[in-house]
């Protein structure tokens, strides 16, 4: 199946004198984390299906530095950013899409001040646009009658005010969307942000992802939908902690679409 | 001797306003201890934010009950202050109800004041019950120790007393009652005093009048010491609030300079700095004390109303961790006050007191518990950003002290060496494609 994936690489296209419409920023999680790699592939399937003219940087991509910045290491962040900007600008990149809200926020809001100006969109925004423009026609009915709840990633929602795109996509799957008590701007963090993903949490009486999973479970969902690789991990762990993994699946929006269209 | 009350009144007024001015000056001086930050852009948008958030209370009403009660007290406070103008004129000139000459309109005005006064009384009582009887959780957090808790209640008592005095003053004012115009509420209170002899009635009226104005002057001067300062500072604070997307953290220019120098292959690392670059070296990266924060962050600290909406939505706090964004703001203000007193005591100069915000007030544990989720920023009804202070202190810990938790140090050296937070080779970045 994997040999069906068409993943053009920026350097190759450049050699052929071609410039893709959009650069797919895979991100570190999307490249290396086993769970997140599935999201990456699902999104590529969608891009292939909609015949989007895209490319990835491949080995030329490096960490955006987002997590270093949130941890307080502005030096490391700026070094990463300046390196990446050099590469992106050399390829004349105009538009970037990414499945990671942290990369999205960082590239969109924090790179400009260092000389990197791009039109950056989150993959849920991109997919929504594909559906709206008719480039991606959804036929699947896999989720009819299923209850899906969407967990807002902090860096897509509160940080950048995007609450609609993921919900619009979910609506087009014919599932019934159930909202958690805390949602949209009141959504609770999954617990991974601000570099927490890479360390043990401080002492407390509960893990944040467990509390967030409880929020989700209250809606009695069949599926918890996410739009961020870190949220996905956190919610998956939370569902496991509640021993519900046989009843409830945690899926990225890209995976939901790829699955229902049997891509 | 006839002028004695007027003179006493004038002296009271001068003292009241004088002391207030003195404290406001101190407040401004303290806020200016912060680093400079350019917030002179987008005046129109800033003004709109101020009107919407501070004047229009747009964020208060997100919690409808508290929002409504607060709006009543707020409107009451502003409108009833028109009455204070009349009191001041009467007090200085020895007139009685100087504005009553305007006829029916006067009655309408006073009528509105009276209705507001009773509504405020009711709201304030409900606030008190909510705080002390129902004990809403966010008012009983750890940082809400004796002073912050008492402070909140004192204000409620103050308002109760002021409103009661206002109504009694009207009810015992025989001339006003006989006008029978505008005494919508006080006419029902008047009968309680009806069997008092006229002279006593007059004394009650005068006492209520004096206590009312003295109370207002005390209230004014109490503000500086209280979370109630927000009734003044909410306006500048929302004006200077950030206009950027919440996810956008500020860029450290000083770091950019150094990083560019480091990455520039043509730069001679041993070159002496050019002569024209006598722009001061950044004292330090990040913040360890209040002087390292910028003045908007310090203004934030003085504006905080200690409402705890931030803390009640903080995922770290909700799961029992030590972090409370409200405490971050209260600590910043406490430390700033301490620094201000130090400066006052040392003839305008800060003498090192061996303390700082980081460590003595805010612990590392609190700082590292933050997920940078912006829930606190979203919640704050007066545009305060506790997260920016947390981040600046993390910056200090990491860039000046290399004091990040070990796992984060590992993560960062991975990024340095492999361009990913995990120990994988950059050359393997595309492996997913063929797996
Ligand atoms: S940004 Fe940090 S302090 Fe603010 S609510 Fe989130 S975790 Fe708490
Ligand atoms: S920072 Fe804002 S939300 Fe938090 S306690 Fe202060 S005023 Fe309330």
XYZ file of C-alpha atoms and ligand atoms in Angstrom:
714
model
C 0.000 0.000 0.000
C 2.774 2.378 0.900
C 4.160 2.294 -2.621
C 0.973 4.015 -3.707
C 1.977 7.092 -1.746
C 3.235 9.833 -3.977
C 5.537 12.046 -1.947
C 7.448 14.499 -4.132
C 10.566 16.011 -2.622
C 11.327 19.688 -2.959
C 14.919 19.238 -4.099
C 13.862 16.806 -6.848
C 11.179 19.121 -8.152
C 13.622 21.999 -8.094
C 16.035 19.966 -10.206
C 13.242 19.488 -12.733
C 12.585 23.197 -12.642
C 9.185 22.746 -10.998
C 7.654 24.580 -8.078
C 4.827 22.929 -6.175
C 1.681 24.751 -5.161
C 2.207 23.986 -1.500
C 4.881 22.677 0.831
C 3.794 19.980 3.273
C 5.669 20.601 6.527
C 5.738 17.142 8.099
C 7.166 18.149 11.472
C 9.284 16.092 13.846
C 6.421 14.104 15.327
C 4.970 13.431 11.902
C 8.336 12.146 10.727
C 9.464 10.074 13.681
C 6.606 9.224 16.030
C 5.025 5.913 15.107
C 1.498 7.044 15.823
C 1.945 10.415 14.149
C 3.464 8.844 11.033
C 0.056 7.282 10.377
C -1.469 10.743 10.400
C 1.183 11.956 7.987
C 0.403 9.136 5.611
C -3.331 9.631 5.865
C -2.893 13.256 4.946
C -0.662 12.390 1.991
C -3.362 10.015 0.763
C -5.813 12.872 0.830
C -3.385 15.126 -1.012
C -2.846 12.405 -3.610
C -6.551 11.778 -3.979
C -7.273 15.463 -4.507
C -4.310 15.660 -6.868
C -2.683 18.434 -4.930
C 0.595 19.658 -6.305
C 2.770 19.468 -3.190
C 6.211 18.528 -1.948
C 8.018 17.844 1.318
C 11.474 18.986 2.322
C 12.420 15.481 3.387
C 15.862 15.361 4.960
C 16.190 19.105 4.566
C 13.436 19.716 7.075
C 14.443 20.361 10.650
C 12.600 20.976 13.917
C 10.766 24.317 13.809
C 12.170 25.129 17.234
C 8.682 25.671 18.590
C 9.161 23.413 21.577
C 12.517 25.003 22.404
C 10.888 28.423 22.419
C 8.079 27.337 24.758
C 10.675 25.769 27.028
C 12.399 29.143 27.196
C 15.338 28.458 24.904
C 15.026 31.404 22.564
C 18.580 30.837 21.277
C 17.897 27.370 20.044
C 14.550 28.418 18.624
C 16.018 31.244 16.606
C 18.846 29.100 15.303
C 16.368 26.498 14.093
C 14.108 29.158 12.669
C 16.860 30.966 10.782
C 18.122 27.675 9.329
C 14.672 26.621 8.221
C 13.894 30.036 6.801
C 17.037 29.886 4.739
C 15.921 26.586 3.208
C 12.321 27.693 2.701
C 13.312 30.973 1.120
C 15.850 29.288 -1.135
C 12.994 27.210 -2.576
C 10.788 30.258 -2.850
C 8.094 28.643 -0.708
C 4.843 30.609 -0.602
C 2.336 28.295 0.985
C 2.831 25.743 3.742
C 0.453 23.133 5.133
C 1.119 21.102 8.266
C -0.680 18.577 10.456
C 0.901 19.957 13.612
C -0.767 23.009 15.200
C 2.491 23.821 17.002
C 4.449 23.994 13.757
C 1.507 25.815 12.230
C 1.506 28.505 14.914
C 5.249 28.854 14.942
C 5.682 29.078 11.170
C 2.685 31.352 10.795
C 3.219 33.761 13.670
C 6.801 33.559 14.813
C 8.810 33.082 11.633
C 7.807 36.396 10.007
C 9.753 38.457 12.532
C 12.839 36.482 11.576
C 12.337 36.907 7.870
C 10.118 33.951 6.977
C 6.807 35.064 5.486
C 4.543 32.299 4.257
C 0.891 31.584 3.897
C 0.592 28.845 6.515
C -2.489 26.661 6.909
C -3.369 23.794 9.180
C -4.272 20.538 7.477
C -7.860 20.794 8.711
C -8.141 24.178 7.025
C -6.575 22.746 3.898
C -8.901 19.757 3.793
C -11.909 21.946 4.401
C -10.834 24.095 1.470
C -10.414 21.022 -0.736
C -13.927 19.925 0.123
C -15.401 23.371 -0.404
C -13.740 23.859 -3.761
C -14.904 20.431 -4.901
C -11.399 19.075 -5.343
C -12.103 16.472 -2.705
C -15.471 14.767 -2.983
C -16.518 12.787 0.035
C -18.679 9.762 -0.615
C -18.024 7.587 2.395
C -20.731 6.883 4.897
C -18.568 5.032 7.377
C -19.455 7.271 10.292
C -23.175 7.501 9.838
C -24.792 7.181 13.267
C -21.428 7.376 15.038
C -20.793 9.883 17.775
C -17.641 11.908 17.308
C -16.305 14.477 19.740
C -13.553 16.868 18.720
C -10.786 17.917 21.068
C -9.618 21.447 20.221
C -5.823 21.728 20.133
C -4.771 24.839 22.103
C -2.468 26.032 19.346
C -5.109 25.816 16.663
C -8.052 27.022 18.744
C -7.275 29.567 21.409
C -3.908 30.441 19.950
C -5.166 31.070 16.422
C -8.934 31.180 16.645
C -9.606 28.280 14.314
C -12.568 26.340 15.653
C -14.606 25.837 12.515
C -12.491 24.007 9.950
C -12.240 20.717 11.871
C -15.927 20.819 12.760
C -16.964 21.557 9.198
C -15.010 18.546 7.976
C -16.565 16.344 10.625
C -20.019 17.526 9.628
C -19.433 16.395 6.084
C -18.891 12.817 7.274
C -22.516 12.383 8.350
C -21.474 11.568 11.891
C -23.182 13.213 14.797
C -20.828 15.638 16.458
C -21.070 15.913 20.205
C -19.348 18.736 22.045
C -17.591 18.373 25.345
C -18.569 20.761 28.114
C -15.253 22.507 27.705
C -14.828 23.157 24.029
C -13.640 25.791 21.589
C -12.132 28.669 23.520
C -12.835 26.955 26.831
C -11.253 23.687 25.789
C -8.891 22.036 28.207
C -5.307 21.419 27.144
C -4.390 17.776 26.482
C -1.357 18.274 28.684
C 1.368 18.035 26.042
C 1.940 21.693 25.219
C 4.711 23.952 26.421
C 7.277 21.154 26.213
C 5.337 18.972 28.681
C 5.383 16.217 26.043
C 9.052 15.713 26.712
C 9.067 15.581 30.487
C 7.296 14.070 33.449
C 4.470 16.273 34.691
C 4.920 18.165 37.933
C 3.390 16.584 41.010
C -0.366 16.816 41.184
C -3.332 14.607 41.826
C -4.066 13.664 38.254
C -2.574 13.791 34.795
C -4.000 16.436 32.515
C -4.649 13.997 29.678
C -6.740 11.837 31.997
C -8.871 14.791 33.027
C -9.293 15.758 29.377
C -10.206 12.200 28.468
C -12.866 12.289 31.178
C -14.267 15.394 29.478
C -14.429 13.434 26.255
C -15.918 10.305 27.810
C -18.799 12.310 29.232
C -20.054 12.804 25.680
C -20.271 9.062 25.200
C -18.335 9.067 21.952
C -17.436 6.312 19.523
C -14.541 8.350 18.272
C -12.448 11.124 19.744
C -11.231 13.271 16.882
C -7.991 15.211 17.135
C -6.096 17.625 14.943
C -2.654 17.437 16.480
C -0.169 14.572 16.817
C 0.529 15.378 20.478
C -3.159 15.614 21.385
C -3.588 12.277 19.660
C -0.957 10.618 21.827
C -2.304 12.206 24.995
C -5.903 11.234 24.322
C -4.902 7.727 23.263
C -3.033 7.304 26.546
C -5.994 8.729 28.421
C -8.407 6.289 26.810
C -6.045 3.461 27.697
C -5.836 4.672 31.274
C -9.619 4.447 31.395
C -9.500 1.012 29.741
C -11.804 2.076 26.979
C -9.501 1.433 24.042
C -11.655 -1.380 22.708
C -14.746 0.840 22.437
C -13.361 4.239 21.596
C -10.844 5.133 18.934
C -8.766 8.282 18.847
C -8.278 9.453 15.289
C -6.872 12.492 13.592
C -9.246 14.270 11.237
C -7.001 13.323 8.316
C -7.286 9.671 9.300
C -11.039 9.927 9.674
C -11.344 11.212 6.134
C -8.809 8.818 4.647
C -10.537 5.875 6.308
C -14.042 6.785 5.246
C -12.957 7.312 1.654
C -11.043 4.035 1.776
C -7.893 5.775 0.624
C -17.808 80.184 62.557
C -20.413 79.538 59.925
C -17.739 78.558 57.494
C -16.271 75.882 59.724
C -17.972 72.932 57.946
C -16.882 74.259 54.587
C -13.307 74.603 55.750
C -13.293 71.135 57.283
C -14.765 69.794 54.085
C -12.130 71.500 51.963
C -9.334 70.177 54.147
C -10.741 66.651 53.992
C -11.011 66.886 50.249
C -7.458 68.165 49.857
C -6.078 65.432 52.092
C -8.132 62.735 50.439
C -7.227 63.689 46.923
C -3.661 64.611 47.861
C -2.872 61.244 49.388
C -4.492 59.503 46.450
C -2.377 61.506 43.999
C 0.743 60.652 45.941
C -0.040 56.953 45.662
C -0.895 57.190 41.994
C 2.506 58.761 41.409
C 4.144 55.902 43.252
C 2.122 53.467 41.185
C 3.313 55.036 37.952
C 6.899 55.079 39.153
C 6.739 51.393 40.045
C 5.231 50.425 36.724
C 7.981 52.346 34.979
C 10.551 50.159 36.700
C 9.707 47.654 33.983
C 11.476 47.372 30.660
C 10.261 49.494 27.831
C 7.969 47.916 25.266
C 6.513 49.552 22.218
C 2.738 49.536 22.366
C 2.130 52.713 20.423
C 0.737 50.972 17.330
C -2.873 50.374 16.241
C -4.412 53.053 18.409
C -7.851 52.538 16.917
C -7.939 48.834 17.564
C -6.625 49.345 21.067
C -9.291 51.912 21.798
C -11.941 49.554 20.487
C -10.653 46.777 22.751
C -10.749 49.077 25.746
C -14.316 50.140 25.035
C -15.431 46.589 24.457
C -13.603 44.783 27.241
C -13.278 47.352 30.029
C -16.132 49.719 29.377
C -18.461 47.176 27.774
C -17.461 44.329 30.113
C -17.597 41.929 27.198
C -15.551 39.260 28.922
C -17.278 39.550 32.278
C -20.560 38.309 30.916
C -19.038 35.042 29.760
C -19.968 33.903 33.220
C -23.520 35.223 33.174
C -24.408 35.430 36.872
C -21.193 37.016 38.037
C -21.206 39.117 34.893
C -24.665 40.542 35.503
C -24.095 41.302 39.165
C -20.778 42.895 38.329
C -22.348 45.014 35.611
C -24.911 46.364 38.066
C -22.281 47.305 40.621
C -20.168 48.819 37.874
C -22.927 50.927 36.361
C -24.073 51.886 39.836
C -20.589 52.961 40.753
C -20.166 55.161 37.709
C -23.611 56.737 37.758
C -23.818 57.388 41.465
C -20.560 59.252 41.188
C -22.473 62.099 39.567
C -24.025 62.518 42.987
C -20.556 62.959 44.446
C -20.150 66.050 42.319
C -23.166 67.604 43.947
C -21.904 66.637 47.368
C -18.590 68.324 46.688
C -20.256 71.511 45.508
C -22.581 71.532 48.506
C -19.675 70.844 50.822
C -17.492 73.604 49.502
C -20.143 76.265 49.005
C -22.403 75.374 51.889
C -25.369 74.933 49.580
C -27.925 72.180 49.932
C -28.596 70.000 46.912
C -27.116 72.495 44.512
C -28.507 70.679 41.487
C -32.109 70.519 42.677
C -32.824 73.742 40.816
C -32.954 71.826 37.538
C -36.423 70.612 38.482
C -37.977 67.411 37.187
C -34.714 66.189 35.679
C -33.223 66.239 39.156
C -35.923 63.952 40.393
C -35.357 61.585 37.524
C -31.611 61.541 38.203
C -31.930 60.936 41.914
C -34.615 58.352 41.201
C -32.174 56.468 39.009
C -29.485 56.734 41.672
C -31.796 55.324 44.284
C -32.823 52.382 42.144
C -29.196 51.669 41.341
C -28.301 51.957 44.993
C -30.791 49.260 45.933
C -29.696 47.041 43.021
C -26.080 47.442 44.043
C -26.997 46.529 47.613
C -28.663 43.364 46.423
C -25.795 42.441 44.080
C -23.158 43.070 46.668
C -25.031 40.926 49.155
C -25.227 38.118 46.601
C -21.520 38.530 45.922
C -20.853 38.227 49.617
C -22.951 35.088 49.884
C -21.259 33.573 46.858
C -17.886 34.219 48.366
C -18.499 33.369 52.004
C -21.461 31.026 52.162
C -21.421 29.108 48.887
C -17.603 29.305 48.935
C -16.989 29.118 45.213
C -13.806 27.177 44.819
C -11.718 29.781 43.060
C -12.125 32.180 45.978
C -10.650 29.672 48.381
C -7.466 28.657 46.626
C -4.193 28.538 48.476
C -3.075 32.012 47.476
C -6.297 33.521 48.800
C -4.882 33.905 52.274
C -6.017 36.387 54.878
C -5.366 39.691 53.135
C -6.651 38.898 49.646
C -9.731 37.301 51.153
C -10.403 40.125 53.586
C -9.687 42.711 50.935
C -12.487 41.325 48.791
C -14.916 41.341 51.707
C -13.927 44.830 52.901
C -14.861 46.177 49.509
C -18.235 44.500 49.691
C -18.867 45.928 53.173
C -17.750 49.334 51.979
C -20.235 49.302 49.155
C -23.004 48.130 51.438
C -22.312 50.937 53.876
C -21.984 53.597 51.185
C -25.230 52.618 49.509
C -27.057 52.450 52.825
C -25.761 55.863 53.824
C -26.876 57.295 50.507
C -30.393 56.003 50.971
C -30.577 57.135 54.611
C -29.294 60.543 53.627
C -32.120 60.899 51.146
C -34.725 59.419 53.465
C -33.952 61.811 56.309
C -33.709 64.877 54.110
C -37.023 66.522 54.931
C -36.796 69.085 52.172
C -36.031 66.402 49.624
C -38.818 64.125 50.812
C -41.344 66.931 50.653
C -40.333 67.628 47.054
C -41.683 64.097 46.545
C -39.725 63.821 43.346
C -37.121 61.156 42.785
C -37.449 59.567 46.216
C -38.533 56.277 44.638
C -36.788 54.140 47.215
C -36.120 56.508 50.086
C -39.825 57.308 50.543
C -40.209 53.796 51.923
C -37.305 54.256 54.282
C -38.389 57.695 55.456
C -41.262 56.382 57.649
C -38.721 54.482 59.788
C -37.394 57.830 60.916
C -40.733 59.657 60.975
C -41.177 59.822 64.772
C -37.813 61.429 65.353
C -37.861 65.110 66.310
C -36.868 67.375 63.470
C -33.524 68.333 64.999
C -32.511 64.683 65.407
C -33.635 63.974 61.899
C -31.397 66.755 60.702
C -28.469 65.320 62.622
C -29.064 61.902 61.097
C -29.193 63.432 57.636
C -26.004 65.442 58.188
C -24.205 62.440 59.663
C -25.161 60.264 56.727
C -24.031 62.993 54.359
C -20.641 63.426 56.041
C -20.058 59.721 56.464
C -20.968 59.176 52.837
C -18.393 61.626 51.499
C -15.734 60.614 54.029
C -16.421 57.010 53.081
C -15.927 57.799 49.438
C -12.618 59.503 50.156
C -11.443 56.552 52.228
C -12.570 54.192 49.502
C -10.617 56.187 46.938
C -7.478 55.891 48.992
C -8.060 52.267 49.809
C -7.892 51.443 46.105
C -4.130 51.605 45.881
C -3.729 48.885 48.471
C -6.412 46.664 47.063
C -7.263 44.454 44.144
C -9.945 47.047 43.630
C -7.402 49.106 41.754
C -8.821 47.372 38.710
C -11.680 49.842 38.509
C -9.117 52.364 37.334
C -6.459 50.217 35.696
C -8.770 47.958 33.708
C -8.955 50.760 31.173
C -5.269 51.286 30.386
C -4.680 47.568 30.820
C -7.155 46.542 28.149
C -5.868 49.350 25.950
C -2.327 48.024 26.108
C -3.367 44.367 25.925
C -1.797 42.265 23.188
C -3.258 42.463 19.689
C -1.340 39.486 18.383
C -2.624 35.939 18.057
C -2.322 34.322 21.481
C 0.032 31.667 20.174
C 2.571 34.224 19.040
C 5.226 34.621 21.710
C 7.390 37.694 21.521
C 10.662 37.644 19.661
C 13.775 38.455 21.676
C 15.660 40.979 19.570
C 18.750 40.697 21.714
C 18.911 36.995 20.947
C 18.409 37.572 17.234
C 21.458 39.799 17.150
C 23.647 37.196 18.791
C 22.317 34.282 16.800
C 22.818 36.104 13.512
C 26.352 36.893 14.501
C 26.952 33.273 15.423
C 25.553 31.968 12.170
C 27.205 34.500 9.914
C 30.198 32.742 8.319
C 31.799 36.111 7.573
C 31.684 37.371 11.117
C 35.027 37.497 12.852
C 34.375 36.081 16.293
C 37.394 37.913 17.689
C 36.542 41.275 16.211
C 36.135 44.036 18.730
C 32.573 45.381 18.708
C 32.302 48.310 16.360
C 32.422 51.649 18.107
C 28.901 52.670 17.237
C 27.456 49.619 18.979
C 27.576 51.060 22.419
C 23.911 50.162 22.719
C 23.707 48.592 26.139
C 24.218 44.863 26.278
C 20.999 43.239 27.352
C 21.326 42.954 31.102
C 20.090 39.393 30.970
C 17.949 37.063 28.929
C 14.541 36.449 30.392
C 13.337 37.632 33.774
C 14.282 36.805 37.328
C 12.872 39.878 39.014
C 10.216 42.481 38.378
C 12.595 44.979 36.800
C 13.274 42.459 34.015
C 9.616 42.294 33.078
C 8.200 44.952 30.797
C 5.960 47.679 32.096
C 2.824 46.201 30.558
C 3.409 43.040 32.575
C 3.791 45.182 35.699
C 0.640 47.101 34.843
C -1.016 43.682 34.497
C 0.051 42.830 38.030
C -1.511 45.950 39.492
C -4.680 45.418 37.475
C -5.299 41.835 38.559
C -8.602 41.600 40.411
C -7.719 38.237 41.911
C -10.932 36.860 40.486
C -9.242 33.527 39.810
C -10.929 32.892 36.497
C -7.505 32.161 35.057
C -6.665 29.648 37.747
C -10.017 27.929 37.540
C -9.359 27.161 33.875
C -5.676 26.288 34.179
C -5.180 22.596 33.318
C -2.174 22.377 35.615
C -4.102 23.833 38.529
C -7.159 21.688 37.800
C -5.036 18.591 38.152
C -3.593 19.605 41.498
C -0.264 21.058 40.400
C 1.249 24.008 42.203
C 0.833 26.448 39.338
C -1.834 29.112 39.665
C -1.723 31.952 37.131
C -3.499 34.202 39.614
C -0.716 33.584 42.100
C 1.826 34.511 39.428
C 0.134 37.888 39.103
C -0.252 38.405 42.859
C 3.393 37.490 43.465
C 4.510 39.915 40.796
C 2.548 42.710 42.395
C 3.742 41.872 45.903
C 7.349 41.826 44.804
C 6.917 45.061 42.853
C 5.470 46.720 45.952
C 8.406 45.436 47.962
C 10.868 46.842 45.442
C 8.982 50.146 45.466
C 9.208 50.363 49.264
C 12.883 49.530 49.082
C 13.389 52.442 46.668
C 11.411 54.780 48.927
C 13.478 53.767 51.925
C 16.771 54.226 50.095
C 16.223 57.714 48.720
C 15.121 56.739 45.258
C 17.558 53.942 44.659
C 17.046 50.209 44.804
C 19.368 48.498 47.280
C 19.841 44.789 46.721
C 17.736 42.992 49.290
C 18.931 39.517 48.422
C 15.510 38.587 47.114
C 13.911 38.291 43.740
C 10.633 37.281 42.150
C 12.033 33.974 40.928
C 12.635 31.576 43.766
C 11.505 33.792 46.637
C 7.999 34.224 45.287
C 7.578 31.940 42.302
C 9.108 28.485 42.352
C 10.606 26.518 39.485
C 7.973 23.869 40.014
C 5.207 26.327 39.229
C 6.947 27.561 36.107
C 7.594 24.130 34.641
C 4.007 22.990 35.138
C 2.651 25.385 32.507
C 1.505 23.880 29.208
C 1.406 27.329 27.543
C -2.186 26.579 26.622
C -3.384 30.199 26.926
C -6.480 29.232 28.903
C -5.571 31.830 31.532
C -5.095 34.536 28.916
C -8.394 33.659 27.278
C -10.253 33.796 30.586
C -8.933 36.995 32.074
C -11.683 39.633 31.962
C -9.155 42.480 31.918
C -6.643 41.246 29.309
C -3.915 40.097 31.665
C -1.309 37.677 30.344
C 0.144 35.511 33.132
C 1.697 33.225 30.526
C 4.078 35.929 29.305
C 5.584 36.202 32.779
C 5.902 32.440 33.071
C 7.683 32.306 29.724
C 10.079 35.143 30.565
C 11.062 33.369 33.754
C 11.570 30.096 31.928
C 13.809 31.979 29.548
C 15.896 33.153 32.446
C 16.101 29.653 33.881
C 17.161 28.139 30.579
C 19.341 30.810 29.017
C 21.005 32.275 32.087
C 21.076 29.349 34.452
C 20.746 26.224 32.318
C 18.288 25.126 34.963
C 15.740 23.278 32.842
C 14.564 19.846 33.971
C 16.954 17.157 32.727
C 14.492 15.692 30.264
C 14.092 19.089 28.642
C 17.842 19.503 28.414
C 17.963 16.160 26.611
C 15.202 17.267 24.303
C 17.036 20.476 23.518
C 20.352 18.821 22.817
C 18.520 16.438 20.494
C 17.214 19.405 18.542
C 20.681 20.904 18.454
C 22.283 17.715 17.221
C 19.614 16.038 15.106
C 17.062 18.712 14.330
C 14.353 16.821 16.194
C 13.359 16.610 19.844
C 13.990 12.873 19.714
C 17.317 11.153 19.215
C 16.760 10.282 15.563
C 18.950 11.097 12.637
C 17.868 13.934 10.397
C 18.697 11.691 7.422
C 15.835 9.398 8.490
C 13.213 12.121 8.251
C 11.562 10.656 5.210
C 11.590 7.021 6.276
C 7.870 7.090 7.039
C 7.201 7.208 3.334
C 8.352 3.649 2.765
C 7.310 2.046 6.037
S -1.053 28.911 29.951
Fe -0.039 27.952 31.695
S -0.707 29.125 33.446
Fe -2.066 29.656 31.777
S -3.784 28.253 32.022
Fe -2.387 27.272 30.624
S -1.100 25.997 31.903
Fe -2.119 27.445 33.261
S -5.114 37.426 35.986
Fe -7.136 38.029 35.256
S -8.351 36.147 35.458
Fe -6.534 35.862 36.707
S -7.149 36.512 38.744
Fe -6.191 38.277 37.751
S -7.915 39.370 36.841
Fe -8.673 37.324 37.328
